[in-house]
XYZ file of C-alpha atoms in Angstrom:
466
model
C -137.081 -64.301 -55.455
C -136.594 -65.724 -58.942
C -137.133 -69.390 -59.782
C -133.942 -69.690 -61.845
C -130.672 -67.912 -61.084
C -128.697 -66.487 -64.020
C -124.898 -66.556 -63.733
C -124.021 -64.947 -67.049
C -122.324 -61.551 -66.518
C -123.518 -58.811 -68.857
C -120.684 -57.377 -70.888
C -122.203 -56.546 -74.267
C -125.601 -54.930 -74.819
C -127.519 -55.038 -77.044
C -126.329 -58.463 -78.240
C -127.787 -58.623 -81.752
C -125.538 -57.483 -84.595
C -125.522 -57.996 -88.350
C -122.738 -58.713 -90.828
C -121.442 -55.769 -92.836
C -120.952 -56.730 -96.490
C -119.489 -54.624 -99.289
C -117.665 -51.324 -99.420
C -120.824 -49.254 -99.861
C -122.323 -50.623 -96.658
C -119.017 -50.064 -94.846
C -118.869 -46.467 -96.087
C -122.438 -45.855 -94.935
C -121.532 -47.296 -91.545
C -118.528 -44.988 -91.248
C -120.812 -42.024 -91.998
C -123.286 -43.118 -89.338
C -120.476 -43.334 -86.765
C -119.889 -39.585 -87.208
C -116.126 -40.010 -87.480
C -115.851 -36.525 -88.986
C -117.488 -34.928 -85.938
C -115.713 -33.854 -82.748
C -115.486 -36.511 -80.054
C -115.686 -36.367 -76.274
C -114.461 -38.976 -73.789
C -113.641 -42.522 -74.917
C -111.740 -45.667 -74.015
C -109.770 -48.023 -76.239
C -109.421 -51.789 -76.276
C -106.403 -53.183 -78.144
C -106.653 -56.848 -79.099
C -103.541 -59.030 -79.159
C -105.155 -62.132 -80.671
C -102.586 -64.784 -79.734
C -101.988 -67.263 -76.919
C -99.228 -69.789 -76.239
C -101.803 -72.443 -75.353
C -105.575 -72.570 -75.224
C -106.792 -73.005 -71.642
C -109.243 -75.881 -71.535
C -112.409 -73.890 -70.827
C -111.505 -70.700 -72.704
C -113.880 -69.732 -75.539
C -112.164 -66.423 -76.309
C -108.687 -66.782 -77.797
C -108.106 -66.390 -81.533
C -104.835 -68.066 -82.576
C -101.900 -69.981 -81.125
C -98.445 -68.534 -81.629
C -96.018 -70.707 -83.615
C -93.757 -72.880 -81.460
C -90.690 -71.770 -83.429
C -89.235 -68.623 -81.800
C -88.262 -67.036 -85.127
C -91.787 -67.487 -86.473
C -93.189 -66.125 -83.202
C -91.184 -62.907 -83.609
C -92.164 -62.707 -87.271
C -95.859 -63.253 -86.478
C -95.925 -60.571 -83.780
C -93.905 -58.102 -85.898
C -96.313 -58.478 -88.799
C -99.375 -58.132 -86.611
C -98.096 -55.085 -84.711
C -97.228 -53.358 -88.004
C -100.877 -53.732 -89.043
C -102.082 -52.654 -85.611
C -99.971 -49.474 -85.708
C -101.332 -48.654 -89.163
C -104.871 -49.156 -87.882
C -104.246 -46.961 -84.832
C -102.871 -44.194 -87.056
C -105.911 -44.472 -89.323
C -108.199 -43.989 -86.331
C -106.061 -41.101 -85.051
C -106.485 -39.343 -88.406
C -110.253 -38.987 -87.901
C -111.723 -35.932 -86.221
C -113.722 -37.976 -83.711
C -110.729 -39.758 -82.181
C -108.139 -37.003 -82.571
C -110.297 -34.477 -80.686
C -111.721 -36.800 -78.018
C -110.152 -37.375 -74.602
C -108.740 -40.900 -74.203
C -109.559 -41.989 -70.646
C -108.376 -45.584 -70.580
C -106.616 -48.225 -72.687
C -106.764 -51.976 -72.195
C -104.201 -54.114 -74.018
C -105.699 -57.589 -73.893
C -106.589 -60.448 -76.152
C -105.679 -63.242 -76.339
C -102.619 -62.418 -74.292
C -101.417 -58.822 -74.288
C -98.188 -59.627 -72.458
C -96.926 -61.702 -75.405
C -95.798 -58.428 -76.945
C -92.083 -57.720 -76.808
C -90.696 -54.450 -75.456
C -90.247 -53.050 -78.983
C -93.915 -53.782 -79.760
C -95.161 -52.153 -76.567
C -92.945 -49.145 -77.222
C -94.369 -48.723 -80.741
C -97.951 -48.958 -79.507
C -97.444 -46.536 -76.623
C -95.624 -44.042 -78.848
C -98.467 -44.190 -81.386
C -101.034 -43.623 -78.641
C -99.118 -40.680 -77.224
C -98.535 -39.033 -80.601
C -101.916 -39.725 -82.183
C -104.445 -39.365 -79.376
C -105.326 -36.905 -76.637
C -104.548 -38.898 -73.490
C -106.066 -37.574 -70.267
C -103.651 -36.834 -67.429
C -105.008 -39.801 -65.473
C -105.364 -42.130 -68.471
C -105.189 -45.710 -67.212
C -103.256 -48.046 -69.515
C -103.538 -51.698 -68.558
C -101.408 -54.537 -69.892
C -103.196 -57.829 -69.420
C -101.414 -61.130 -69.616
C -99.662 -64.109 -68.190
C -96.859 -64.259 -65.632
C -94.820 -66.457 -67.975
C -94.242 -63.540 -70.363
C -92.428 -61.197 -67.962
C -88.718 -60.820 -67.295
C -86.740 -58.138 -65.501
C -86.202 -56.034 -68.650
C -89.887 -55.985 -69.548
C -90.791 -55.183 -65.931
C -88.383 -52.235 -65.905
C -89.775 -51.019 -69.222
C -93.353 -51.168 -67.931
C -92.450 -49.310 -64.740
C -90.956 -46.443 -66.752
C -93.613 -46.377 -69.486
C -97.174 -45.078 -69.881
C -98.455 -48.465 -68.699
C -99.666 -47.894 -65.145
C -101.585 -51.084 -64.435
C -100.808 -54.781 -64.970
C -103.501 -57.455 -64.848
C -102.385 -61.078 -64.540
C -104.479 -64.193 -65.047
C -103.257 -66.096 -61.997
C -106.386 -68.320 -61.733
C -104.887 -70.319 -58.833
C -101.659 -70.791 -56.866
C -102.187 -74.544 -56.594
C -100.218 -76.571 -59.217
C -102.815 -79.329 -59.369
C -105.581 -76.813 -60.088
C -103.603 -75.075 -62.838
C -103.040 -78.457 -64.456
C -106.773 -79.193 -64.467
C -107.604 -75.906 -66.204
C -104.699 -76.163 -68.665
C -103.029 -72.889 -67.668
C -99.798 -71.984 -69.523
C -97.945 -70.872 -66.377
C -96.735 -72.371 -63.118
C -97.965 -71.136 -59.744
C -94.478 -70.052 -58.712
C -94.170 -67.930 -61.886
C -97.104 -65.762 -60.852
C -95.633 -65.171 -57.399
C -92.147 -64.364 -58.705
C -93.507 -62.104 -61.462
C -95.606 -60.088 -59.015
C -92.618 -59.574 -56.732
C -90.444 -58.618 -59.704
C -93.011 -56.073 -60.917
C -93.295 -54.619 -57.428
C -89.513 -54.402 -57.058
C -89.199 -52.502 -60.339
C -91.840 -49.946 -59.341
C -95.140 -51.253 -60.741
C -97.588 -50.371 -57.971
C -100.960 -51.250 -59.475
C -101.320 -54.993 -59.989
C -104.607 -56.795 -60.504
C -105.059 -60.561 -60.363
C -107.773 -62.731 -61.878
C -108.653 -65.756 -59.747
C -111.127 -68.546 -60.466
C -113.064 -70.893 -58.228
C -115.152 -74.048 -58.581
C -112.946 -75.670 -61.187
C -113.173 -79.474 -61.529
C -112.088 -81.057 -58.206
C -111.491 -77.620 -56.668
C -111.727 -77.691 -52.870
C -112.340 -75.166 -50.110
C -108.922 -76.042 -48.682
C -107.186 -75.137 -51.967
C -109.140 -71.889 -52.159
C -108.130 -71.043 -48.598
C -104.461 -71.580 -49.490
C -104.854 -69.177 -52.414
C -106.053 -66.429 -50.099
C -103.058 -66.916 -47.833
C -100.784 -66.336 -50.835
C -102.817 -63.313 -51.922
C -102.519 -61.823 -48.451
C -98.720 -62.122 -48.596
C -98.471 -60.605 -52.088
C -100.203 -57.336 -51.223
C -101.891 -56.674 -54.572
C -104.173 -53.687 -55.168
C -106.988 -55.233 -57.204
C -108.655 -58.644 -57.389
C -111.198 -60.105 -59.782
C -112.804 -63.452 -58.960
C -114.676 -65.552 -61.492
C -116.910 -68.550 -61.097
C -115.403 -71.147 -63.457
C -117.739 -71.546 -66.422
C -117.921 -74.498 -68.801
C -118.749 -73.224 -72.277
C -120.230 -75.801 -74.683
C -117.755 -76.837 -77.369
C -114.600 -76.146 -75.350
C -112.013 -78.811 -74.584
C -113.001 -78.887 -70.913
C -116.617 -79.458 -71.890
C -115.575 -82.457 -74.013
C -113.370 -83.876 -71.235
C -116.202 -83.651 -68.726
C -118.693 -85.255 -71.109
C -116.259 -88.105 -71.819
C -115.798 -88.760 -68.107
C -112.088 -87.880 -68.137
C -112.630 -84.826 -65.932
C -114.950 -84.502 -62.949
C -117.824 -82.024 -63.488
C -117.755 -78.751 -61.579
C -119.897 -78.463 -58.463
C -123.383 -77.025 -58.774
C -123.192 -73.229 -58.554
C -125.930 -73.392 -55.906
C -124.016 -75.888 -53.753
C -122.932 -75.137 -50.190
C -119.290 -75.470 -51.249
C -119.596 -72.709 -53.847
C -121.470 -70.511 -51.383
C -118.671 -71.026 -48.866
C -116.060 -70.113 -51.503
C -117.943 -66.903 -52.260
C -118.110 -66.067 -48.558
C -114.338 -66.581 -48.345
C -113.854 -64.035 -51.138
C -115.817 -61.399 -49.246
C -113.996 -62.190 -46.005
C -110.581 -61.890 -47.648
C -111.529 -58.586 -49.260
C -112.726 -57.169 -45.939
C -109.568 -58.303 -44.127
C -107.375 -56.834 -46.897
C -109.164 -53.479 -46.850
C -110.638 -54.038 -50.309
C -114.087 -52.887 -51.331
C -116.427 -54.823 -53.607
C -116.912 -51.804 -55.847
C -118.180 -53.769 -58.842
C -119.550 -57.230 -59.587
C -116.688 -59.745 -59.118
C -114.214 -56.839 -58.680
C -112.459 -55.845 -55.448
C -109.878 -53.121 -54.877
C -108.080 -51.020 -52.337
C -109.486 -47.459 -52.244
C -108.222 -45.514 -55.249
C -107.308 -48.603 -57.287
C -110.654 -49.246 -58.957
C -110.430 -49.944 -62.696
C -110.793 -46.601 -64.437
C -111.186 -48.333 -67.796
C -114.263 -50.118 -66.441
C -115.494 -46.904 -64.838
C -115.546 -45.035 -68.137
C -116.808 -48.027 -70.129
C -119.577 -49.208 -67.815
C -120.423 -46.424 -65.396
C -120.051 -43.448 -67.722
C -121.021 -45.386 -70.884
C -118.634 -43.374 -73.069
C -117.604 -44.409 -76.574
C -115.271 -47.392 -76.815
C -112.903 -47.933 -79.738
C -111.924 -51.571 -80.235
C -108.791 -52.096 -82.334
C -107.706 -55.503 -83.609
C -109.336 -58.857 -84.433
C -112.422 -59.723 -82.413
C -112.567 -56.269 -80.823
C -115.900 -54.555 -80.292
C -116.571 -50.823 -80.318
C -119.382 -48.579 -79.147
C -119.459 -45.465 -81.302
C -122.187 -42.854 -81.666
C -124.835 -45.136 -80.115
C -123.955 -48.092 -82.342
C -121.979 -51.256 -81.598
C -119.449 -52.388 -84.200
C -116.969 -55.238 -84.357
C -114.030 -56.551 -86.343
C -113.620 -60.099 -87.597
C -111.822 -62.533 -85.292
C -109.922 -63.721 -88.401
C -106.401 -62.332 -87.875
C -105.323 -62.682 -91.509
C -108.452 -60.921 -92.701
C -107.790 -58.081 -90.260
C -104.180 -57.643 -91.429
C -105.239 -57.813 -95.081
C -108.011 -55.225 -94.611
C -105.732 -52.797 -92.764
C -102.852 -53.056 -95.209
C -105.124 -52.679 -98.248
C -106.796 -49.571 -96.843
C -110.158 -51.227 -96.157
C -111.981 -50.286 -92.987
C -112.070 -53.200 -90.578
C -115.700 -53.195 -89.422
C -117.368 -56.522 -90.178
C -120.362 -56.477 -87.796
C -122.616 -53.737 -86.482
C -125.769 -53.191 -84.507
C -128.608 -50.962 -85.555
C -128.452 -47.467 -84.028
C -129.599 -47.750 -80.429
C -133.025 -46.302 -79.822
C -133.371 -43.936 -76.835
C -134.946 -46.651 -74.695
C -132.274 -49.258 -75.514
C -129.556 -46.694 -74.744
C -131.179 -46.168 -71.345
C -131.444 -49.911 -70.769
C -127.757 -50.217 -71.581
C -126.899 -47.529 -69.051
C -128.981 -49.207 -66.326
C -127.553 -52.675 -67.053
C -123.951 -51.479 -66.960
C -124.443 -49.369 -63.838
C -126.034 -52.287 -62.015
C -122.583 -53.888 -62.215
C -121.611 -51.139 -59.743
C -124.604 -51.966 -57.527
C -126.176 -48.534 -57.825
C -127.698 -46.056 -60.253
C -126.969 -42.349 -59.917
C -130.308 -40.600 -60.474
C -128.814 -37.190 -61.270
C -126.280 -38.605 -63.728
C -129.054 -40.548 -65.446
C -131.194 -37.397 -65.583
C -128.302 -35.360 -67.025
C -128.101 -37.844 -69.901
C -131.753 -38.594 -70.551
C -133.706 -35.669 -69.083
C -135.685 -37.687 -66.542
C -135.022 -39.890 -63.529
C -134.876 -43.691 -63.973
C -138.254 -44.201 -62.296
C -139.923 -42.238 -65.111
C -138.604 -44.674 -67.739
C -138.572 -47.893 -65.713
C -140.951 -47.272 -62.810
C -142.820 -50.559 -63.186
C -139.569 -52.552 -63.023
C -137.877 -50.514 -60.290
C -140.935 -50.439 -58.049
C -141.171 -54.219 -58.329
C -137.495 -54.625 -57.432
C -137.903 -52.308 -54.436
C -140.981 -54.209 -53.298
C -139.071 -57.522 -53.580
C -136.178 -56.173 -51.492
C -133.704 -56.313 -54.394
C -133.165 -52.552 -54.629
C -133.736 -49.643 -52.261
C -134.085 -45.900 -52.798
C -131.266 -44.005 -51.067
C -132.169 -40.500 -52.164
C -129.589 -39.664 -54.864
C -129.090 -43.350 -55.726
C -130.968 -46.547 -56.400
C -128.884 -49.168 -54.591
C -128.781 -52.951 -55.004
C -129.326 -54.679 -51.646
C -127.319 -57.631 -50.338
C -130.206 -59.842 -51.415
C -130.194 -58.190 -54.834
C -126.473 -58.842 -55.280
C -127.236 -62.573 -55.128
C -129.627 -62.152 -58.066
C -127.794 -59.428 -59.973
C -127.905 -61.024 -63.434
C -131.633 -61.663 -63.111
C -132.131 -58.025 -62.112
C -130.189 -56.981 -65.215
C -132.419 -59.182 -67.342
C -135.410 -57.173 -66.130
C -134.068 -54.359 -68.342
C -133.422 -56.594 -71.364
C -135.636 -55.170 -74.113
C -138.644 -57.263 -75.124
C -137.439 -57.217 -78.740
C -134.224 -59.001 -77.685
C -135.923 -62.086 -76.270
C -136.277 -65.236 -78.404
C -134.416 -63.400 -81.171
C -133.844 -65.900 -83.997
C -132.314 -63.246 -86.272
C -129.505 -62.657 -83.775
C -128.957 -66.412 -83.526
C -128.211 -66.563 -87.250
C -125.271 -64.167 -86.747
C -123.553 -66.229 -84.053
C -120.807 -67.812 -86.115
C -119.216 -64.457 -86.936
C -119.416 -63.200 -83.373
C -116.908 -63.214 -80.543
C -117.600 -65.809 -77.851
C -118.914 -63.398 -75.216
C -121.408 -61.996 -77.702
C -122.553 -65.540 -78.468
C -123.256 -66.046 -74.756
C -125.391 -62.930 -74.822
C -127.247 -64.062 -77.934
C -127.891 -67.478 -76.392
C -129.327 -65.804 -73.330
C -131.554 -63.530 -75.368
C -132.766 -66.382 -77.552
C -134.183 -68.112 -74.477
C -137.484 -67.414 -72.786
C -137.942 -64.240 -70.755
C -140.343 -66.035 -68.429
C -137.721 -68.686 -67.581
C -135.338 -66.119 -66.100
C -137.816 -63.648 -64.640
C -140.479 -65.940 -63.191
C -140.818 -65.426 -59.425
C -141.349 -68.009 -56.711
C-alpha cells in the first residue's frame, strides 16, 4: 500500500522533450525519423484546434472559433486547406505510404466542428494517400451541438465508423457548473439521431465529482445511459488544473471545491460506474474505459497495447515515430504558415528512446489494460518482463498488486485502485526531479505539462509504502 495515491493518468511517456530550432535541426530530425524507410503499422491523430467555448476546467483547447458565422466558415476552410496539404506531405513519404493505417482519431479541440465538406476532404485524402487496413477505426470526437441530420447521414455512409461525444452529464445544473457548450437534451437527441441514421458505434465521455456533484445526480445519469444503449463509455474523475477558469473560481470562493478524491462519496460514485457497466454487459477493458464485447477502442489498442508508431497531424499534436516522440506547436497560425511555406511542422522532440525506456513505455501503456502479455513483450524485446523488471514486478506481486497468470502478468483488484502508482514504479530514474524538462513546459501541450510536473516531483513521495 502506498502512502500517497496518484490520480494522474499516463498518456505520454517519456515526458521530457526539447524545442527544435532551425532548419538544419529539423532536417536532422526528419532523417532520424527514418521517413524514407518502409513503415509497418501506425495510427493517426488529427487535431482540430478549435472550440466554441472553453469549458471551465479544460486545459487542452487551442483557440475559440469566431462568433461570426462567415468568419467561422472562413477560419475552418483555411485551416482544413493547410491540414490537407500536411496530410499529403506525410503521404508522400515512404514510411507513411507503405505502412498500414490501423486507426484515425479526429479530435482537438472539437473534431465535430468540421462541416461535411471538410470531413469529406479529409476522408478522401486519407483513402487516396494512405494504406488503410480493412478494419481501420476512424473516430470523430466532438460535441452533440455540432450534429444535424445531414451530418449524421454523411457519417453513417462514410469511412467514419465511430463517434465519441463529450456528454459529461445529463443534468442541466451540472453542465452549467462545468461550462459545457451543449444542453443535456442535445446529447440525448443527437445520440438517437445518429442511431436512427445507422451509426452503431457511439462512445460517451462522462465526468464525476464536479463542484456540487451528488450521488443522486450521478444515479440519474446512469438511468439515461441505460435507456440510450451506447456501446462504449469512458468515465473521468473531474480534475482541477491550476490556471484554469474553474481553478480561479474555486479559489475566489465563487464555486464550491470538488470533494476529496478519497472521500466516501467519490468511492460510491466509482462503485456505481462498475455496477452500471456490469448490468449493461460492458467490460472494464482499460483504465476508465468500458465497452460491450467487440466495441473496444481499436485506436487505443494499437496506440497503447501494441505501441505502434503514431502520426500526429495539426497544432498541438504529438507523434511517436521510430522510437522518438515529436510534437507540433499549439500555435495555429504558426502551423498554417509552416505548412503553406513548405516547412516541416515539428517544433518539439524527445531524444531517441533507449531500449530500457522503450520497454518502460510498453509496460506503462499495457498496464492501462490491466495486464502484460509476456510472449508479446518477449517478441519485441527478446526476454520476458521479469528479466528486465524483476525487482519491481516481484515487489508488486508480493504486495498483492499484480499476480502471475502464466502467459500474463495481471493487475489485481487491489492494484487497480493504485494503478497510477504502479505505473510510476516503471518511471525511469532519470525522469524524476527533471529540471531540464520543466524548462520546456511553456511550449508543451497541457497533458505533457502534467507529466512533466509529475516527473519533477519526488519519486519517494509517490512510491513510499505504508
